[in-house]
CSV table of C-alpha atoms and ligand atoms in Angstrom, one decimal:
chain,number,residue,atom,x,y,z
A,10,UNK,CA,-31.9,-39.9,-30.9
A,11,UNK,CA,-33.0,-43.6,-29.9
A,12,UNK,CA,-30.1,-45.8,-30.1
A,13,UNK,CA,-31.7,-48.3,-28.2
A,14,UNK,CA,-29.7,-48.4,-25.1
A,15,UNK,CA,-32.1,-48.1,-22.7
A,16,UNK,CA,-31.6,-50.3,-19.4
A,17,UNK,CA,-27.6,-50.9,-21.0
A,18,UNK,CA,-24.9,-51.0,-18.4
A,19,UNK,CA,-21.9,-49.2,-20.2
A,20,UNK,CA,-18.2,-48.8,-18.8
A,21,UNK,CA,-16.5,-46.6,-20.2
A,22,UNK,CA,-12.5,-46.3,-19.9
A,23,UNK,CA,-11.5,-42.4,-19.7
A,24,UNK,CA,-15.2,-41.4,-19.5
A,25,UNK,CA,-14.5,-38.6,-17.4
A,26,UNK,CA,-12.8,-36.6,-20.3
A,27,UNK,CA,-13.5,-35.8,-24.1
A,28,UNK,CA,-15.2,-38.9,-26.2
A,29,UNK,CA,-15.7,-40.9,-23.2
A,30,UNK,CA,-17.5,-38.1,-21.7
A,31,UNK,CA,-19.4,-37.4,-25.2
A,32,UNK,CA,-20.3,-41.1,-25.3
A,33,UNK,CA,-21.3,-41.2,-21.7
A,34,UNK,CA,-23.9,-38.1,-21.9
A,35,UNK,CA,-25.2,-39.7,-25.2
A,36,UNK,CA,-25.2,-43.2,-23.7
A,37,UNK,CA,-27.3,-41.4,-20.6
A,38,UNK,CA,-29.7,-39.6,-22.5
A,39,UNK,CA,-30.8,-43.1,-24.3
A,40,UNK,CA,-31.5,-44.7,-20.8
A,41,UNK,CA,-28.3,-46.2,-20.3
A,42,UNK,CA,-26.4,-46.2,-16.9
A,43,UNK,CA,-22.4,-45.4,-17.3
A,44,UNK,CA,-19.3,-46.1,-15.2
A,45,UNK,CA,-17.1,-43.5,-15.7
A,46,UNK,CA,-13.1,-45.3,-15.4
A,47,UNK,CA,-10.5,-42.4,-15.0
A,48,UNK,CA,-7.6,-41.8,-12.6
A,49,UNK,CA,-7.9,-38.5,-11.2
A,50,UNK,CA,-10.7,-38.1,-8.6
A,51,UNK,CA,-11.3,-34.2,-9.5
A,52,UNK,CA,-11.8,-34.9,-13.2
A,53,UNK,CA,-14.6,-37.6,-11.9
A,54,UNK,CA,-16.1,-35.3,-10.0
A,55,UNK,CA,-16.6,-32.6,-12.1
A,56,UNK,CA,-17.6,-35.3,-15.2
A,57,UNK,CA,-20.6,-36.7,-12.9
A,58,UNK,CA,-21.3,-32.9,-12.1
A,59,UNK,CA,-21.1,-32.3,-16.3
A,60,UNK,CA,-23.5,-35.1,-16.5
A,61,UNK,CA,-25.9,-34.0,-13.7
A,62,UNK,CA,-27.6,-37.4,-14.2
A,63,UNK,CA,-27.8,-39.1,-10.5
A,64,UNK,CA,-26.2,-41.9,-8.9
A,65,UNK,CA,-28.4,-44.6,-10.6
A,66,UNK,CA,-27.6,-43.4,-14.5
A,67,UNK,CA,-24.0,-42.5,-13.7
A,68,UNK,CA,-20.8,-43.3,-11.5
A,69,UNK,CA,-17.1,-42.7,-11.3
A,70,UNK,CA,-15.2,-45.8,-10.7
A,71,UNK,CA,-11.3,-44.4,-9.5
A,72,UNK,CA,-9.1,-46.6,-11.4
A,73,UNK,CA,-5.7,-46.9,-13.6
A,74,UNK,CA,-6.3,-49.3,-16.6
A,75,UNK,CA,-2.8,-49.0,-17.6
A,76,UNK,CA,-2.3,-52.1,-14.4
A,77,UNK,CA,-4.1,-55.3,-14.8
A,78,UNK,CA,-4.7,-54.8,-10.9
A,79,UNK,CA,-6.9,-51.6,-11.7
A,80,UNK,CA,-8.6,-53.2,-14.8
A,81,UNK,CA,-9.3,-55.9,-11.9
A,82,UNK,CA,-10.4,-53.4,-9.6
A,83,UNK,CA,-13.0,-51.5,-12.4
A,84,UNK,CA,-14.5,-55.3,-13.6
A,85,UNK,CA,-15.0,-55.8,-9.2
A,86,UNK,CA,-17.0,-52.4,-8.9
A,87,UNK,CA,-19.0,-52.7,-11.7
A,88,UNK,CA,-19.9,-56.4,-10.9
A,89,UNK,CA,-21.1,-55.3,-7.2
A,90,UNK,CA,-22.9,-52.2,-8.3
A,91,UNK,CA,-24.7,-54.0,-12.1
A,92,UNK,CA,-24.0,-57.4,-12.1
A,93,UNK,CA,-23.2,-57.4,-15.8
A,94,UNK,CA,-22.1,-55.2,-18.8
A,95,UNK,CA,-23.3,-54.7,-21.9
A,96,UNK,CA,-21.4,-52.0,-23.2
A,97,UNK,CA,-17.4,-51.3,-22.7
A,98,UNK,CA,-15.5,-48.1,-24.6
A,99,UNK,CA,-12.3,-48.6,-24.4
A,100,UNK,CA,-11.5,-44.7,-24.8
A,101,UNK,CA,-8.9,-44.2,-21.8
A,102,UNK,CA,-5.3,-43.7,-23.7
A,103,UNK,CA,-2.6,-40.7,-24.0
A,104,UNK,CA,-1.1,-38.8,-27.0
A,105,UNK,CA,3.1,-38.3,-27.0
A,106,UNK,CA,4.8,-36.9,-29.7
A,107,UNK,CA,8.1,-37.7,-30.2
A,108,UNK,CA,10.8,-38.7,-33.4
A,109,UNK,CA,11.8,-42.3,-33.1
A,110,UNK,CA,15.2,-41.5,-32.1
A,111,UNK,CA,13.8,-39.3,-28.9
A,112,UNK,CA,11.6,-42.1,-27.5
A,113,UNK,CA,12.8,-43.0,-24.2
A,114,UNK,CA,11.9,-46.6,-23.5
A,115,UNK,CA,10.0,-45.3,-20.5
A,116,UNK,CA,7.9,-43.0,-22.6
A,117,UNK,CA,7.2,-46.2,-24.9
A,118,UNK,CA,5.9,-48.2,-22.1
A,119,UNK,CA,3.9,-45.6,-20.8
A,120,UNK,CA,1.9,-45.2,-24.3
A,121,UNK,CA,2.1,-49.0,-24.5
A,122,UNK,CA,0.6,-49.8,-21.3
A,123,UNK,CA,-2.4,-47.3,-21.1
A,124,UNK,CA,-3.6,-47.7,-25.0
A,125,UNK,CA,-2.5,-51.1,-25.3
A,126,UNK,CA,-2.6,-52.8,-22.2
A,127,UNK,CA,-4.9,-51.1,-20.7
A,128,UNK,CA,-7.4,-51.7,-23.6
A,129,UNK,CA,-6.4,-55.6,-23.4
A,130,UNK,CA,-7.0,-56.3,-19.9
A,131,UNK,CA,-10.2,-54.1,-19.5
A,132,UNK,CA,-11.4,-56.2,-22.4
A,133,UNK,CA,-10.6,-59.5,-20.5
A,134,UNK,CA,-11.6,-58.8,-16.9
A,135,UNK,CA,-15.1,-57.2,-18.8
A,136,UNK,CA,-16.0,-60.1,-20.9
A,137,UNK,CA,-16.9,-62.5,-18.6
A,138,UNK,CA,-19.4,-60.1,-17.0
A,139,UNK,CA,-21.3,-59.5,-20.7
A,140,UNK,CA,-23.9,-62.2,-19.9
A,141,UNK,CA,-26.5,-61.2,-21.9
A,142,UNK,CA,-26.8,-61.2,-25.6
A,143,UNK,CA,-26.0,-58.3,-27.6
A,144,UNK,CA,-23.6,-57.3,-25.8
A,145,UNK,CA,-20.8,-54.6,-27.7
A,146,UNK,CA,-16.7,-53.9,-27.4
A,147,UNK,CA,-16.0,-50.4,-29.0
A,148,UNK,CA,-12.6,-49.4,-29.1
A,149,UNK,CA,-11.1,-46.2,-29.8
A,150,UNK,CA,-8.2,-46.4,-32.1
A,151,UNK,CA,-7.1,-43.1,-34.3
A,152,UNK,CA,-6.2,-42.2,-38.2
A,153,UNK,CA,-2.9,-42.7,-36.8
A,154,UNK,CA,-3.7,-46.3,-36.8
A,155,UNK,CA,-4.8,-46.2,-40.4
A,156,UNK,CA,-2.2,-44.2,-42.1
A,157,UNK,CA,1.3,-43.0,-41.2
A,158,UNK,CA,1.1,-39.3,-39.0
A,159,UNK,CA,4.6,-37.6,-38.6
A,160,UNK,CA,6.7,-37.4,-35.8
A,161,UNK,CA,4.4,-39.9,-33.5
A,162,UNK,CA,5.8,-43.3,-34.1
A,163,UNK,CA,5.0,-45.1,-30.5
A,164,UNK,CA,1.9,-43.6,-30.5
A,165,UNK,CA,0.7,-44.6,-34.0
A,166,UNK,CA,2.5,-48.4,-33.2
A,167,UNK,CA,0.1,-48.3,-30.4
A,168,UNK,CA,-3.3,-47.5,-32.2
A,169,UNK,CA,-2.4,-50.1,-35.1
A,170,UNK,CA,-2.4,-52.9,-32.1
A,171,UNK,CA,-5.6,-51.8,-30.8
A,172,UNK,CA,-7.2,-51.9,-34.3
A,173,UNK,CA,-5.4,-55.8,-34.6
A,174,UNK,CA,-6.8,-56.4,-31.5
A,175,UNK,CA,-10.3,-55.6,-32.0
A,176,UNK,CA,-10.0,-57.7,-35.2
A,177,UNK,CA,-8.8,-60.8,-33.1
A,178,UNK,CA,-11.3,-60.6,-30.2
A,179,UNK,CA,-14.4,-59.8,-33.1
A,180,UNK,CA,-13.1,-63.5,-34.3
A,181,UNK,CA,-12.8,-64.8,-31.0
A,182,UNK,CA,-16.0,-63.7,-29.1
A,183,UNK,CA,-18.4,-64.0,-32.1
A,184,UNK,CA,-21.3,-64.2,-32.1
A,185,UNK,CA,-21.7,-63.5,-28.0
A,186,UNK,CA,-20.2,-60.4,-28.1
A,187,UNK,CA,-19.7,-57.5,-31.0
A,188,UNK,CA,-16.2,-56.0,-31.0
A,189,UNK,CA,-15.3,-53.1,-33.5
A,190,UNK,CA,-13.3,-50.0,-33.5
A,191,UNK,CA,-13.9,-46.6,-33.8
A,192,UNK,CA,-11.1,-44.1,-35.3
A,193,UNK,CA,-11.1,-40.9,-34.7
A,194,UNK,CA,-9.2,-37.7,-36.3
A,195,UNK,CA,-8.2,-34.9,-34.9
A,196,UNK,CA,-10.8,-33.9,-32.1
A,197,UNK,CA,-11.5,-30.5,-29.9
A,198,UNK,CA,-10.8,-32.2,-26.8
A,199,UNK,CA,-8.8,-31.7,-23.6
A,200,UNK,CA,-5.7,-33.9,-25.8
A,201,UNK,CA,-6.2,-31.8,-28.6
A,202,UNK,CA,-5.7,-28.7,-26.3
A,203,UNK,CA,-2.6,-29.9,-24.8
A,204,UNK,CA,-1.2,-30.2,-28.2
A,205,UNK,CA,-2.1,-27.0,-29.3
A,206,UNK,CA,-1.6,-25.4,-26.1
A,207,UNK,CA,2.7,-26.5,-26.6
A,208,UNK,CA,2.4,-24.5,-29.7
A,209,UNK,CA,4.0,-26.0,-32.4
A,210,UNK,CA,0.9,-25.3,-34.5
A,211,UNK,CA,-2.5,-23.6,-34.7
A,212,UNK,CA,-5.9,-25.1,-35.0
A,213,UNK,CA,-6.8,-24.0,-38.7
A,214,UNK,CA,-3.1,-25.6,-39.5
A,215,UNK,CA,-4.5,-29.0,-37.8
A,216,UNK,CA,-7.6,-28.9,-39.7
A,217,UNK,CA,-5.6,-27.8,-43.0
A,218,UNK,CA,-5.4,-31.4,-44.0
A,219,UNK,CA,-9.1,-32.5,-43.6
A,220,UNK,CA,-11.8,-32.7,-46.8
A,221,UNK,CA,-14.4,-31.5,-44.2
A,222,UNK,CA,-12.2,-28.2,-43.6
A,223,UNK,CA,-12.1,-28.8,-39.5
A,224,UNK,CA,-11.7,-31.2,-36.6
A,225,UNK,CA,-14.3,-33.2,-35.3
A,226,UNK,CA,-16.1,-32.5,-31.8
A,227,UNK,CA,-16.7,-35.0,-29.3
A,228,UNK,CA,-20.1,-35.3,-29.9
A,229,UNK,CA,-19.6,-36.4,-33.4
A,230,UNK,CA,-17.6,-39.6,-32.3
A,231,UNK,CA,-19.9,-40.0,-29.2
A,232,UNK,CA,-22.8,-40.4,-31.8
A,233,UNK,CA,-20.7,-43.3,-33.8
A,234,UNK,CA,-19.5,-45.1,-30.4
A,235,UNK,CA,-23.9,-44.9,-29.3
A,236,UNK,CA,-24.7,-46.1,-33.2
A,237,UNK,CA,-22.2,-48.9,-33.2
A,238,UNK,CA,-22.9,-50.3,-29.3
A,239,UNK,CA,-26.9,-49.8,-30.7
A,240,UNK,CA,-28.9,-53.0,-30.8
A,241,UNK,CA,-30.2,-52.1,-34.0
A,242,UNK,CA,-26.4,-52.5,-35.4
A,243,UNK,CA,-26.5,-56.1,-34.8
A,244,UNK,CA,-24.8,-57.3,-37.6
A,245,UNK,CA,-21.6,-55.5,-37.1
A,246,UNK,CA,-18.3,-56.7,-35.8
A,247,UNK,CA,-15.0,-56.7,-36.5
A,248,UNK,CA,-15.3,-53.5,-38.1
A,249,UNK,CA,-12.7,-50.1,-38.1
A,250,UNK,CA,-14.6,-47.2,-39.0
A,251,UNK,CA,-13.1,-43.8,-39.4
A,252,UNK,CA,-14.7,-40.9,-38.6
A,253,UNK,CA,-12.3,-38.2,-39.5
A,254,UNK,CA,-13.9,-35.5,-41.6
A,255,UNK,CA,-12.1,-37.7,-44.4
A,256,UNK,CA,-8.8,-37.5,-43.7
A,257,UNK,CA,-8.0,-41.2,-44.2
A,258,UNK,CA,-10.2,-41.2,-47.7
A,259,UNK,CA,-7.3,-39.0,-49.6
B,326,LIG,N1,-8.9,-36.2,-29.4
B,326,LIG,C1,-8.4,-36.6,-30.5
B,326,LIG,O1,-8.0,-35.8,-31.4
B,326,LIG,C2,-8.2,-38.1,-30.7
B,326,LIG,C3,-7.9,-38.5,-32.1
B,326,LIG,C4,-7.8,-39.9,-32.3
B,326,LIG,C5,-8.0,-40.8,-31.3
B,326,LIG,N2,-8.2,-40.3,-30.0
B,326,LIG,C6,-8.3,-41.3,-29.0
B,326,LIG,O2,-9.6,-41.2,-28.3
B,326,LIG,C7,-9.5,-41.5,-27.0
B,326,LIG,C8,-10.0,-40.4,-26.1
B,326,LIG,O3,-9.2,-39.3,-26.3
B,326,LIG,P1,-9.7,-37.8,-25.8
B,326,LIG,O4,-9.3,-36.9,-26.8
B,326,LIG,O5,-11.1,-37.9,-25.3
B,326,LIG,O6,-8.6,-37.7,-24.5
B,326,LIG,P2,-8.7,-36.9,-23.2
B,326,LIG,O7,-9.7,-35.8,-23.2
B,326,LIG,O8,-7.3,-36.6,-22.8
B,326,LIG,O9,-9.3,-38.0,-22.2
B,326,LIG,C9,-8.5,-39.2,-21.9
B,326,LIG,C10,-9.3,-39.9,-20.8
B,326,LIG,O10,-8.5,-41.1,-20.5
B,326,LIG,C11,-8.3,-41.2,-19.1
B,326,LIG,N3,-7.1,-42.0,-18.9
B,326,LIG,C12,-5.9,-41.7,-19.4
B,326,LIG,N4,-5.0,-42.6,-18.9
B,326,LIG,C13,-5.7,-43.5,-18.1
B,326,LIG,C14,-5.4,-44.6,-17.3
B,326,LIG,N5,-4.1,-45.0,-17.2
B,326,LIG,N6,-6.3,-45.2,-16.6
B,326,LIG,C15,-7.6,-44.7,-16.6
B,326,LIG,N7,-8.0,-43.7,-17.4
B,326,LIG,C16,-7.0,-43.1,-18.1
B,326,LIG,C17,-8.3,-39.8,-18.7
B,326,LIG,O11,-8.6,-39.6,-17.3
B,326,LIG,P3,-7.3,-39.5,-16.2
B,326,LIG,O12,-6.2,-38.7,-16.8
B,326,LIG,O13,-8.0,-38.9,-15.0
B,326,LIG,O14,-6.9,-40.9,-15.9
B,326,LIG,C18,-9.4,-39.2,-19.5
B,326,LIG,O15,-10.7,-39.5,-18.9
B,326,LIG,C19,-8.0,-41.9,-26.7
B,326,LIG,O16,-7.8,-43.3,-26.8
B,326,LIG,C20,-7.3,-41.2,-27.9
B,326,LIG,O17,-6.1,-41.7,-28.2
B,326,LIG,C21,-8.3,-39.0,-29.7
């Protein structure tokens, strides 16, 4: 595939797991270098040793988004090391379910600050380094984000802002910078196993509700984050695109 992205500097928040890792391998086999933004040192690690692509296409940058201080510390790395960005995925964020009435305040701020926050201030500490035309904000909302999902309510509150926020900055940073946001369904990733793995239901009862008959692989949003930051795709911005085997079509 040739999206284009050759010589592209690309951060991407929670690129040492899932979609961010999807994006960065497909980001890296187009000629782009990454910055992989994660907390834990051991899942950097073994991400640049997934990769196996070399210190010049790929590096971990140790970080917690969820504080403006490490979004500060991420934009400081990445400015030392490339100078500039042209690519940020905002795909760093955590899943909770819980009924309204069990959501401990803590547990709201917690899904508040890493998909919200997080995704706010990486946004502003990265923008002033996008110096060159062109240059592309993906998010990484959810279906949750487009219709209602059971039993998830901070989580779902949280992917709605990230969609209103992409819409806002689109508006604001036009026509320097392309903002848009990518939603996901249900994907066979290391979230997706924690959920299945507390038991409350199987895989093929996940997929049950999806026209495509199964959840998406990482690979398959990796390809929309590449084709939306593509060059080529220059006329898009603002948008929320699903890409979740149709779920959000019924
Ligand atoms: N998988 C799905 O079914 C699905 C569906 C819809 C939307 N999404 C969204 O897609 C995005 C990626 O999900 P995924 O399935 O790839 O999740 P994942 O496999 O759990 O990966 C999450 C990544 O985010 C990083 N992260 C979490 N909190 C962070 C923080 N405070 N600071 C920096 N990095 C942090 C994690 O690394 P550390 O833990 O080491 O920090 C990891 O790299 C998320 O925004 C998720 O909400 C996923």
């Amino acid at each position: 595939m040739n999206y284009g992205l050759g010589g592209k500097i690309a951060v991407i928040s929670g690129g040492t797991s899932g979609i961010g890792l999807a994006a960065a391998k497909m980001m890296i086999a187009d000629g782009a270098r990454v910055f992989l933004v994660g907390r834990s040192s051991e899942r950097g690690i073994s991400a640049l040793g997934i990769l196996d692509a070399g210190p010049e296409a790929a590096s971990f940058v140790q970080a917690d988004i969820s504080t403006v201080a490490g979004c500060r510390e991420v934009a400081e790395k990445v400015r030392q090391e490339a100078g500039r960005v042209d690519i940020l995925v905002n795909s760093a964020g955590i899943y909770r379910e819980d009924w309204l009435e069990l959501v401990r305040e803590e547990e709201f701020q917690e899904i508040m600050d890493v998909n919200v926050k997080g995704t706010f201030f990486l946004c502003q500490v990265i923008l002033p380094l996008m110096t060159e035309h062109g240059a592309s904000i993906i998010n990484i909302g959810s279906d949750a984000a487009l219709e209602g999902n059971y039993g998830c309510p901070a989580y779902c509150a949280s992917k709605g802002a990230v969609v209103a926020l992409t819409r806002a900055l689109a508006l604001d940073y036009a026509p320097r910078v392309r903002v848009n946001c990518v939603c996901p369904g249900d994907v066979a990733t290391p979230m997706v196993e924690r959920q299945l793995a507390a038991g409350d239901y199987t895989v093929e009862e996940m997929a049950e509700p999806y026209p495509l008959g199964r959840i998406g692989q990482p690979a398959e949003i990796a390809h929309v984050i590449c084709s939306v930051a593509s060059p080529l795709n220059s006329y898009m911005t603002g948008a929320v695109i699903a890409v979740d085997g149709g779920l959000t079509a019924k």
